[in-house]
Short mmCIF file of N, CA and C in Angstrom, two decimals:
data_model
loop_
_atom_site.label_atom_id
_atom_site.label_comp_id
_atom_site.label_asym_id
_atom_site.label_seq_id
_atom_site.Cartn_x
_atom_site.Cartn_y
_atom_site.Cartn_z
N LEU W 1 5.20 -11.43 1.44
CA LEU W 1 5.78 -11.18 0.14
C LEU W 1 5.38 -9.79 -0.36
N TYR W 2 4.12 -9.43 -0.11
CA TYR W 2 3.63 -8.11 -0.51
C TYR W 2 4.42 -6.99 0.16
N SER W 3 4.75 -7.18 1.44
CA SER W 3 5.45 -6.12 2.17
C SER W 3 6.87 -5.92 1.66
N PHE W 4 7.37 -6.84 0.86
CA PHE W 4 8.69 -6.70 0.26
C PHE W 4 8.61 -6.21 -1.19
N ILE W 5 7.70 -6.77 -1.97
CA ILE W 5 7.63 -6.46 -3.40
C ILE W 5 7.09 -5.07 -3.66
N ILE W 6 6.03 -4.68 -2.98
CA ILE W 6 5.41 -3.39 -3.29
C ILE W 6 6.30 -2.21 -2.92
N PRO W 7 7.01 -2.20 -1.78
CA PRO W 7 7.97 -1.12 -1.57
C PRO W 7 9.08 -1.10 -2.63
N ALA W 8 9.43 -2.27 -3.17
CA ALA W 8 10.41 -2.31 -4.25
C ALA W 8 9.85 -1.67 -5.52
N ILE W 9 8.56 -1.84 -5.75
CA ILE W 9 7.93 -1.21 -6.91
C ILE W 9 7.84 0.30 -6.73
N THR W 10 7.52 0.75 -5.54
CA THR W 10 7.26 2.17 -5.30
C THR W 10 8.48 2.98 -4.89
N MET W 11 9.62 2.35 -4.67
CA MET W 11 10.76 3.08 -4.12
C MET W 11 11.28 4.18 -5.05
N ARG W 12 11.03 4.07 -6.32
CA ARG W 12 11.55 5.05 -7.27
C ARG W 12 10.56 6.14 -7.63
N LEU W 13 9.34 6.04 -7.17
CA LEU W 13 8.30 6.94 -7.65
C LEU W 13 8.65 8.41 -7.46
N LEU W 14 9.04 8.81 -6.27
CA LEU W 14 9.41 10.21 -6.04
C LEU W 14 10.88 10.37 -5.68
N ALA W 15 11.48 9.33 -5.09
CA ALA W 15 12.88 9.44 -4.67
C ALA W 15 13.80 9.64 -5.87
N GLU W 16 13.58 8.90 -6.93
CA GLU W 16 14.41 9.03 -8.12
C GLU W 16 14.20 10.39 -8.78
N GLU W 17 12.98 10.89 -8.73
CA GLU W 17 12.69 12.23 -9.28
C GLU W 17 13.46 13.30 -8.50
N ARG W 18 13.48 13.16 -7.19
CA ARG W 18 14.22 14.13 -6.38
C ARG W 18 15.73 14.00 -6.60
N GLY W 19 16.20 12.77 -6.64
CA GLY W 19 17.63 12.54 -6.77
C GLY W 19 18.19 13.00 -8.10
N SER W 20 17.46 12.80 -9.17
CA SER W 20 17.96 13.16 -10.50
C SER W 20 17.64 14.60 -10.87
N GLY W 21 16.80 15.26 -10.10
CA GLY W 21 16.48 16.65 -10.38
C GLY W 21 15.30 16.83 -11.33
N THR W 22 14.66 15.76 -11.74
CA THR W 22 13.52 15.88 -12.65
C THR W 22 12.24 16.26 -11.92
N LEU W 23 12.26 16.24 -10.60
CA LEU W 23 11.08 16.65 -9.85
C LEU W 23 10.78 18.13 -10.08
N GLU W 24 11.81 18.95 -10.16
CA GLU W 24 11.61 20.37 -10.41
C GLU W 24 10.95 20.59 -11.77
N LEU W 25 11.37 19.82 -12.76
CA LEU W 25 10.75 19.92 -14.08
C LEU W 25 9.29 19.48 -14.02
N LEU W 26 9.03 18.40 -13.29
CA LEU W 26 7.67 17.90 -13.16
C LEU W 26 6.79 18.90 -12.42
N ILE W 27 7.32 19.52 -11.40
CA ILE W 27 6.54 20.45 -10.58
C ILE W 27 6.29 21.76 -11.32
N THR W 28 7.15 22.13 -12.26
CA THR W 28 6.92 23.37 -13.00
C THR W 28 5.80 23.24 -14.02
N MET W 29 5.37 22.02 -14.28
CA MET W 29 4.22 21.81 -15.16
C MET W 29 2.97 22.37 -14.48
N PRO W 30 1.93 22.66 -15.24
CA PRO W 30 0.72 23.24 -14.61
C PRO W 30 -0.13 22.21 -13.87
N ILE W 31 0.49 21.50 -12.95
CA ILE W 31 -0.24 20.56 -12.11
C ILE W 31 0.16 20.80 -10.66
N ARG W 32 -0.72 20.43 -9.77
CA ARG W 32 -0.46 20.64 -8.34
C ARG W 32 0.28 19.43 -7.78
N ASP W 33 0.82 19.63 -6.59
CA ASP W 33 1.60 18.57 -5.94
C ASP W 33 0.74 17.33 -5.66
N HIS W 34 -0.48 17.54 -5.22
CA HIS W 34 -1.32 16.38 -4.92
C HIS W 34 -1.68 15.62 -6.19
N GLU W 35 -1.73 16.29 -7.32
CA GLU W 35 -2.00 15.60 -8.58
C GLU W 35 -0.82 14.71 -8.98
N VAL W 36 0.39 15.17 -8.70
CA VAL W 36 1.57 14.36 -8.95
C VAL W 36 1.53 13.10 -8.09
N VAL W 37 1.23 13.28 -6.81
CA VAL W 37 1.20 12.16 -5.88
C VAL W 37 0.10 11.17 -6.26
N VAL W 38 -1.07 11.66 -6.56
CA VAL W 38 -2.18 10.77 -6.93
C VAL W 38 -1.89 10.07 -8.25
N GLY W 39 -1.28 10.76 -9.21
CA GLY W 39 -0.92 10.13 -10.47
C GLY W 39 0.10 9.02 -10.31
N LYS W 40 1.10 9.26 -9.50
CA LYS W 40 2.09 8.22 -9.22
C LYS W 40 1.44 7.03 -8.50
N PHE W 41 0.56 7.33 -7.54
CA PHE W 41 -0.13 6.28 -6.81
C PHE W 41 -1.01 5.45 -7.74
N LEU W 42 -1.76 6.10 -8.60
CA LEU W 42 -2.64 5.36 -9.52
C LEU W 42 -1.84 4.52 -10.51
N GLY W 43 -0.66 5.00 -10.91
CA GLY W 43 0.20 4.20 -11.77
C GLY W 43 0.68 2.94 -11.07
N ALA W 44 1.11 3.09 -9.82
CA ALA W 44 1.54 1.91 -9.04
C ALA W 44 0.37 0.98 -8.78
N LEU W 45 -0.81 1.54 -8.52
CA LEU W 45 -1.99 0.74 -8.27
C LEU W 45 -2.41 -0.03 -9.52
N ALA W 46 -2.25 0.58 -10.69
CA ALA W 46 -2.57 -0.12 -11.94
C ALA W 46 -1.62 -1.30 -12.16
N LEU W 47 -0.35 -1.12 -11.83
CA LEU W 47 0.61 -2.22 -11.95
C LEU W 47 0.26 -3.35 -10.98
N ILE W 48 -0.07 -3.01 -9.76
CA ILE W 48 -0.44 -4.02 -8.77
C ILE W 48 -1.72 -4.73 -9.19
N GLY W 49 -2.69 -3.97 -9.69
CA GLY W 49 -3.93 -4.58 -10.17
C GLY W 49 -3.69 -5.53 -11.33
N THR W 50 -2.77 -5.17 -12.21
CA THR W 50 -2.44 -6.05 -13.33
C THR W 50 -1.78 -7.33 -12.83
N LEU W 51 -0.86 -7.19 -11.89
CA LEU W 51 -0.17 -8.37 -11.36
C LEU W 51 -1.14 -9.30 -10.62
N VAL W 52 -2.03 -8.73 -9.83
CA VAL W 52 -3.01 -9.54 -9.12
C VAL W 52 -4.01 -10.13 -10.11
N GLY W 53 -4.40 -9.36 -11.11
CA GLY W 53 -5.34 -9.84 -12.11
C GLY W 53 -4.81 -11.00 -12.92
N LEU W 54 -3.50 -11.03 -13.15
CA LEU W 54 -2.92 -12.14 -13.90
C LEU W 54 -3.02 -13.46 -13.16
N THR W 55 -3.12 -13.40 -11.85
CA THR W 55 -3.25 -14.65 -11.09
C THR W 55 -4.66 -15.21 -11.16
N ALA W 56 -5.58 -14.49 -11.77
CA ALA W 56 -6.95 -15.00 -11.91
C ALA W 56 -6.99 -16.24 -12.79
N LEU W 57 -5.95 -16.45 -13.57
CA LEU W 57 -5.88 -17.68 -14.38
C LEU W 57 -5.87 -18.92 -13.49
N TYR W 58 -5.27 -18.80 -12.32
CA TYR W 58 -5.28 -19.93 -11.38
C TYR W 58 -6.70 -20.24 -10.93
N ALA W 59 -7.45 -19.20 -10.60
CA ALA W 59 -8.83 -19.41 -10.15
C ALA W 59 -9.68 -20.01 -11.26
N VAL W 60 -9.46 -19.56 -12.49
CA VAL W 60 -10.22 -20.11 -13.62
C VAL W 60 -9.86 -21.57 -13.83
N SER W 61 -8.59 -21.90 -13.75
CA SER W 61 -8.19 -23.30 -13.96
C SER W 61 -8.71 -24.20 -12.84
N VAL W 62 -8.74 -23.71 -11.62
CA VAL W 62 -9.30 -24.49 -10.51
C VAL W 62 -10.80 -24.68 -10.69
N SER W 63 -11.48 -23.67 -11.23
CA SER W 63 -12.92 -23.80 -11.42
C SER W 63 -13.26 -24.86 -12.46
N PHE W 64 -12.36 -25.13 -13.40
CA PHE W 64 -12.59 -26.20 -14.37
C PHE W 64 -12.42 -27.58 -13.73
N ILE W 65 -11.57 -27.67 -12.73
CA ILE W 65 -11.31 -28.95 -12.08
C ILE W 65 -12.45 -29.31 -11.12
N GLY W 66 -12.92 -28.33 -10.36
CA GLY W 66 -13.96 -28.60 -9.37
C GLY W 66 -14.71 -27.33 -9.03
N ASP W 67 -15.52 -27.42 -8.00
CA ASP W 67 -16.30 -26.26 -7.58
C ASP W 67 -15.39 -25.24 -6.89
N LEU W 68 -15.52 -24.00 -7.30
CA LEU W 68 -14.75 -22.91 -6.72
C LEU W 68 -15.69 -22.07 -5.88
N ASP W 69 -15.34 -21.84 -4.64
CA ASP W 69 -16.15 -21.00 -3.77
C ASP W 69 -15.89 -19.55 -4.15
N ARG W 70 -16.85 -18.94 -4.79
CA ARG W 70 -16.65 -17.61 -5.38
C ARG W 70 -16.53 -16.51 -4.33
N GLY W 71 -17.22 -16.65 -3.21
CA GLY W 71 -17.17 -15.61 -2.18
C GLY W 71 -15.77 -15.37 -1.64
N PRO W 72 -15.11 -16.38 -1.10
CA PRO W 72 -13.74 -16.18 -0.63
C PRO W 72 -12.75 -15.84 -1.75
N THR W 73 -13.00 -16.37 -2.95
CA THR W 73 -12.09 -16.06 -4.05
C THR W 73 -12.17 -14.59 -4.43
N LEU W 74 -13.39 -14.10 -4.65
CA LEU W 74 -13.54 -12.68 -5.00
C LEU W 74 -13.14 -11.77 -3.84
N GLY W 75 -13.47 -12.18 -2.62
CA GLY W 75 -13.05 -11.42 -1.45
C GLY W 75 -11.53 -11.38 -1.31
N GLY W 76 -10.89 -12.51 -1.59
CA GLY W 76 -9.44 -12.55 -1.53
C GLY W 76 -8.79 -11.62 -2.54
N TYR W 77 -9.32 -11.61 -3.76
CA TYR W 77 -8.78 -10.70 -4.77
C TYR W 77 -9.04 -9.24 -4.42
N PHE W 78 -10.23 -8.96 -3.90
CA PHE W 78 -10.54 -7.60 -3.47
C PHE W 78 -9.63 -7.17 -2.31
N GLY W 79 -9.42 -8.09 -1.37
CA GLY W 79 -8.53 -7.80 -0.24
C GLY W 79 -7.09 -7.60 -0.67
N LEU W 80 -6.63 -8.42 -1.62
CA LEU W 80 -5.27 -8.24 -2.14
C LEU W 80 -5.10 -6.89 -2.81
N PHE W 81 -6.12 -6.47 -3.55
CA PHE W 81 -6.06 -5.16 -4.20
C PHE W 81 -6.04 -4.04 -3.18
N LEU W 82 -6.87 -4.14 -2.14
CA LEU W 82 -6.88 -3.11 -1.10
C LEU W 82 -5.56 -3.09 -0.33
N MET W 83 -5.05 -4.27 0.02
CA MET W 83 -3.78 -4.33 0.74
C MET W 83 -2.66 -3.79 -0.14
N GLY W 84 -2.68 -4.12 -1.43
CA GLY W 84 -1.69 -3.59 -2.35
C GLY W 84 -1.76 -2.09 -2.45
N GLY W 85 -2.97 -1.53 -2.43
CA GLY W 85 -3.13 -0.08 -2.46
C GLY W 85 -2.57 0.57 -1.20
N ALA W 86 -2.81 -0.05 -0.06
CA ALA W 86 -2.28 0.49 1.20
C ALA W 86 -0.76 0.43 1.20
N TYR W 87 -0.20 -0.70 0.78
CA TYR W 87 1.25 -0.81 0.72
C TYR W 87 1.85 0.15 -0.30
N ALA W 88 1.17 0.36 -1.42
CA ALA W 88 1.66 1.30 -2.43
C ALA W 88 1.66 2.73 -1.88
N ALA W 89 0.63 3.10 -1.14
CA ALA W 89 0.58 4.43 -0.54
C ALA W 89 1.69 4.60 0.50
N ILE W 90 1.94 3.56 1.26
CA ILE W 90 3.04 3.61 2.24
C ILE W 90 4.38 3.75 1.52
N GLY W 91 4.57 2.97 0.45
CA GLY W 91 5.81 3.06 -0.32
C GLY W 91 5.99 4.42 -0.98
N LEU W 92 4.90 5.00 -1.48
CA LEU W 92 4.97 6.33 -2.07
C LEU W 92 5.31 7.38 -1.02
N MET W 93 4.74 7.24 0.16
CA MET W 93 5.07 8.15 1.24
C MET W 93 6.54 8.04 1.62
N ALA W 94 7.04 6.83 1.70
CA ALA W 94 8.46 6.63 2.01
C ALA W 94 9.34 7.20 0.91
N SER W 95 8.91 7.08 -0.33
CA SER W 95 9.67 7.62 -1.45
C SER W 95 9.68 9.14 -1.44
N ALA W 96 8.63 9.75 -0.89
CA ALA W 96 8.57 11.21 -0.82
C ALA W 96 9.48 11.77 0.26
N PHE W 97 9.89 10.92 1.21
CA PHE W 97 10.72 11.40 2.32
C PHE W 97 12.17 11.61 1.94
N THR W 98 12.68 10.95 0.92
CA THR W 98 14.12 10.91 0.69
C THR W 98 14.44 11.01 -0.79
N LYS W 99 15.72 11.30 -1.07
CA LYS W 99 16.20 11.33 -2.45
C LYS W 99 16.76 9.98 -2.87
N ASN W 100 17.07 9.14 -1.91
CA ASN W 100 17.70 7.86 -2.19
C ASN W 100 16.64 6.77 -2.26
N GLN W 101 16.61 6.05 -3.36
CA GLN W 101 15.58 5.03 -3.53
C GLN W 101 15.79 3.82 -2.63
N ILE W 102 17.03 3.52 -2.28
CA ILE W 102 17.29 2.39 -1.37
C ILE W 102 16.77 2.72 0.03
N VAL W 103 16.98 3.94 0.45
CA VAL W 103 16.45 4.37 1.75
C VAL W 103 14.93 4.36 1.72
N ALA W 104 14.34 4.77 0.61
CA ALA W 104 12.89 4.72 0.47
C ALA W 104 12.38 3.30 0.56
N PHE W 105 13.10 2.35 -0.05
CA PHE W 105 12.70 0.95 0.04
C PHE W 105 12.77 0.45 1.47
N ILE W 106 13.84 0.78 2.18
CA ILE W 106 14.00 0.30 3.55
C ILE W 106 12.91 0.89 4.46
N ILE W 107 12.61 2.18 4.31
CA ILE W 107 11.56 2.81 5.11
C ILE W 107 10.21 2.18 4.78
N GLY W 108 9.91 2.03 3.51
CA GLY W 108 8.64 1.43 3.10
C GLY W 108 8.50 0.00 3.58
N PHE W 109 9.56 -0.78 3.43
CA PHE W 109 9.52 -2.17 3.90
C PHE W 109 9.34 -2.24 5.41
N ALA W 110 10.04 -1.38 6.15
CA ALA W 110 9.93 -1.40 7.62
C ALA W 110 8.51 -1.08 8.07
N ILE W 111 7.88 -0.09 7.45
CA ILE W 111 6.51 0.26 7.84
C ILE W 111 5.54 -0.86 7.45
N CYS W 112 5.66 -1.36 6.23
CA CYS W 112 4.75 -2.42 5.77
C CYS W 112 4.91 -3.69 6.59
N PHE W 113 6.15 -4.09 6.83
CA PHE W 113 6.37 -5.31 7.59
C PHE W 113 5.98 -5.12 9.05
N GLY W 114 6.17 -3.90 9.56
CA GLY W 114 5.74 -3.61 10.93
C GLY W 114 4.23 -3.73 11.08
N LEU W 115 3.47 -3.22 10.11
CA LEU W 115 2.02 -3.35 10.15
C LEU W 115 1.59 -4.81 10.04
N TYR W 116 2.35 -5.59 9.28
CA TYR W 116 2.05 -7.02 9.18
C TYR W 116 2.33 -7.72 10.51
N LEU W 117 3.45 -7.37 11.15
CA LEU W 117 3.84 -8.02 12.40
C LEU W 117 2.91 -7.70 13.56
N PHE W 118 2.22 -6.56 13.50
CA PHE W 118 1.30 -6.23 14.58
C PHE W 118 0.30 -7.35 14.80
N GLY W 119 -0.18 -7.94 13.73
CA GLY W 119 -1.15 -9.03 13.85
C GLY W 119 -0.55 -10.29 14.44
N ARG W 120 0.74 -10.50 14.24
CA ARG W 120 1.39 -11.70 14.73
C ARG W 120 1.77 -11.62 16.20
N VAL W 121 1.92 -10.40 16.74
CA VAL W 121 2.32 -10.25 18.14
C VAL W 121 1.14 -9.97 19.06
N VAL W 122 -0.07 -9.94 18.52
CA VAL W 122 -1.25 -9.67 19.35
C VAL W 122 -1.36 -10.65 20.51
N PRO W 123 -1.18 -11.97 20.30
CA PRO W 123 -1.31 -12.88 21.45
C PRO W 123 -0.21 -12.69 22.50
N LEU W 124 0.91 -12.14 22.11
CA LEU W 124 2.02 -11.95 23.04
C LEU W 124 1.98 -10.62 23.78
N ALA W 125 1.15 -9.71 23.31
CA ALA W 125 1.10 -8.36 23.87
C ALA W 125 0.26 -8.34 25.15
N PRO W 126 0.46 -7.32 25.98
CA PRO W 126 -0.39 -7.17 27.16
C PRO W 126 -1.86 -6.96 26.76
N GLN W 127 -2.76 -7.34 27.65
CA GLN W 127 -4.19 -7.25 27.36
C GLN W 127 -4.63 -5.86 26.93
N ALA W 128 -4.02 -4.83 27.51
CA ALA W 128 -4.43 -3.46 27.20
C ALA W 128 -4.06 -3.07 25.77
N LEU W 129 -2.98 -3.63 25.23
CA LEU W 129 -2.53 -3.28 23.88
C LEU W 129 -3.11 -4.17 22.78
N GLN W 130 -3.70 -5.27 23.13
CA GLN W 130 -4.20 -6.21 22.12
C GLN W 130 -5.23 -5.62 21.16
N PRO W 131 -6.23 -4.86 21.64
CA PRO W 131 -7.18 -4.29 20.68
C PRO W 131 -6.53 -3.29 19.72
N LEU W 132 -5.59 -2.49 20.21
CA LEU W 132 -4.92 -1.52 19.35
C LEU W 132 -4.07 -2.22 18.30
N LEU W 133 -3.30 -3.22 18.71
CA LEU W 133 -2.47 -3.95 17.75
C LEU W 133 -3.31 -4.71 16.73
N ALA W 134 -4.43 -5.26 17.18
CA ALA W 134 -5.31 -5.97 16.25
C ALA W 134 -5.92 -5.01 15.24
N PHE W 135 -6.24 -3.79 15.68
CA PHE W 135 -6.78 -2.80 14.75
C PHE W 135 -5.73 -2.32 13.75
N LEU W 136 -4.51 -2.14 14.21
CA LEU W 136 -3.44 -1.65 13.33
C LEU W 136 -2.90 -2.71 12.38
N SER W 137 -3.18 -3.96 12.66
CA SER W 137 -2.66 -5.05 11.84
C SER W 137 -3.28 -5.04 10.45
N ILE W 138 -2.45 -4.93 9.45
CA ILE W 138 -2.95 -4.92 8.08
C ILE W 138 -3.38 -6.31 7.66
N ASP W 139 -2.74 -7.32 8.22
CA ASP W 139 -3.07 -8.70 7.89
C ASP W 139 -4.40 -9.13 8.52
N GLY W 140 -4.70 -8.62 9.69
CA GLY W 140 -5.95 -8.96 10.34
C GLY W 140 -7.16 -8.49 9.55
N HIS W 141 -7.05 -7.33 8.95
CA HIS W 141 -8.15 -6.82 8.12
C HIS W 141 -8.27 -7.63 6.83
N PHE W 142 -7.14 -8.09 6.32
CA PHE W 142 -7.17 -8.89 5.09
C PHE W 142 -7.80 -10.26 5.33
N GLU W 143 -7.53 -10.85 6.49
CA GLU W 143 -8.03 -12.20 6.76
C GLU W 143 -9.55 -12.26 6.74
N SER W 144 -10.20 -11.25 7.27
CA SER W 144 -11.67 -11.29 7.27
C SER W 144 -12.22 -11.08 5.85
N ILE W 145 -11.57 -10.24 5.06
CA ILE W 145 -12.02 -10.05 3.67
C ILE W 145 -11.76 -11.31 2.86
N ALA W 146 -10.63 -11.98 3.12
CA ALA W 146 -10.29 -13.19 2.37
C ALA W 146 -11.23 -14.35 2.66
N ARG W 147 -11.92 -14.31 3.78
CA ARG W 147 -12.94 -15.33 4.08
C ARG W 147 -14.22 -15.08 3.30
N GLY W 148 -14.30 -13.94 2.61
CA GLY W 148 -15.49 -13.61 1.85
C GLY W 148 -16.42 -12.67 2.57
N VAL W 149 -16.02 -12.20 3.75
CA VAL W 149 -16.82 -11.26 4.52
C VAL W 149 -16.24 -9.87 4.32
N ILE W 150 -16.91 -9.07 3.52
CA ILE W 150 -16.42 -7.71 3.26
C ILE W 150 -17.12 -6.78 4.25
N ASP W 151 -16.37 -6.40 5.27
CA ASP W 151 -16.87 -5.54 6.32
C ASP W 151 -16.43 -4.11 6.00
N THR W 152 -17.31 -3.16 6.22
CA THR W 152 -16.97 -1.77 5.92
C THR W 152 -15.83 -1.26 6.80
N ARG W 153 -15.67 -1.81 7.99
CA ARG W 153 -14.56 -1.40 8.85
C ARG W 153 -13.21 -1.75 8.22
N ASP W 154 -13.14 -2.92 7.59
CA ASP W 154 -11.90 -3.33 6.95
C ASP W 154 -11.61 -2.48 5.71
N VAL W 155 -12.63 -2.24 4.92
CA VAL W 155 -12.46 -1.42 3.72
C VAL W 155 -12.09 0.01 4.11
N LEU W 156 -12.75 0.52 5.14
CA LEU W 156 -12.45 1.87 5.62
C LEU W 156 -11.02 1.96 6.17
N TYR W 157 -10.55 0.91 6.81
CA TYR W 157 -9.17 0.87 7.30
C TYR W 157 -8.19 1.05 6.14
N TYR W 158 -8.38 0.27 5.08
CA TYR W 158 -7.46 0.36 3.94
C TYR W 158 -7.52 1.72 3.27
N PHE W 159 -8.72 2.25 3.08
CA PHE W 159 -8.84 3.57 2.47
C PHE W 159 -8.25 4.65 3.37
N SER W 160 -8.38 4.49 4.68
CA SER W 160 -7.78 5.45 5.61
C SER W 160 -6.26 5.43 5.55
N VAL W 161 -5.69 4.24 5.49
CA VAL W 161 -4.23 4.13 5.36
C VAL W 161 -3.78 4.79 4.07
N MET W 162 -4.49 4.53 2.99
CA MET W 162 -4.13 5.14 1.71
C MET W 162 -4.23 6.66 1.78
N ALA W 163 -5.33 7.17 2.32
CA ALA W 163 -5.53 8.61 2.37
C ALA W 163 -4.48 9.30 3.24
N VAL W 164 -4.22 8.75 4.41
CA VAL W 164 -3.24 9.37 5.31
C VAL W 164 -1.86 9.38 4.67
N CYS W 165 -1.47 8.27 4.07
CA CYS W 165 -0.14 8.19 3.46
C CYS W 165 -0.02 9.12 2.26
N LEU W 166 -1.07 9.25 1.47
CA LEU W 166 -1.02 10.15 0.32
C LEU W 166 -0.99 11.61 0.75
N VAL W 167 -1.70 11.95 1.82
CA VAL W 167 -1.65 13.32 2.34
C VAL W 167 -0.27 13.62 2.89
N VAL W 168 0.33 12.68 3.62
CA VAL W 168 1.68 12.88 4.15
C VAL W 168 2.69 13.02 3.01
N ALA W 169 2.53 12.22 1.95
CA ALA W 169 3.43 12.33 0.80
C ALA W 169 3.27 13.68 0.11
N THR W 170 2.05 14.17 0.01
CA THR W 170 1.82 15.49 -0.59
C THR W 170 2.44 16.59 0.25
N VAL W 171 2.26 16.52 1.55
CA VAL W 171 2.86 17.53 2.45
C VAL W 171 4.38 17.45 2.36
N SER W 172 4.93 16.25 2.29
CA SER W 172 6.38 16.11 2.16
C SER W 172 6.87 16.70 0.84
N LEU W 173 6.10 16.53 -0.21
CA LEU W 173 6.47 17.09 -1.50
C LEU W 173 6.35 18.61 -1.49
N GLU W 174 5.34 19.13 -0.80
CA GLU W 174 5.17 20.58 -0.71
C GLU W 174 6.18 21.23 0.21
N SER W 175 6.85 20.45 1.05
CA SER W 175 7.79 21.03 2.00
C SER W 175 9.01 21.64 1.32
N ARG W 176 9.25 21.31 0.06
CA ARG W 176 10.38 21.93 -0.65
C ARG W 176 10.15 23.43 -0.83
N LYS W 177 8.89 23.87 -0.79
CA LYS W 177 8.57 25.28 -0.90
C LYS W 177 8.89 26.05 0.37
N TRP W 178 8.99 25.33 1.48
CA TRP W 178 9.23 25.97 2.75
C TRP W 178 10.71 26.25 2.99
N LYS W 179 11.57 25.66 2.17
CA LYS W 179 13.02 25.80 2.40
C LYS W 179 13.56 27.05 1.76
#
């Protein structure tokens, strides 16, 4: 569900700005391209954090009924936030590639769903490719965090995906200067 909803949230971030011509107005302001990208990303991340935070009411209501295992619950929320950040960065990168927001959604969804599917095809892949597919799987990193085990490799994976996608989005935004 995340791989569908978050690209829908992020598809307009830069694509609509390019399509309507307001990107030129935004870029003429005294801010750098990477500041625009990071600002858009933080706005999307705040929306995702709000949406995930609203579901905490379920955890509170379950805790009134019985014992709630706090480790997996907090880990699951932390993992959802990290996964949402990675998907938002991918969606922002896809939005930076094109002027059309529908194309940005399709690109973002394809990348996000592809990263999700890597974890599902690991058992079917040849032995030589299994470690690579397991590492690239966004869902595989989430599963260990959702169990309540916060491993630095998983956190570093999500931050790396975010950083690479934001750098690519910034370079794509700066490429208008090269034309």
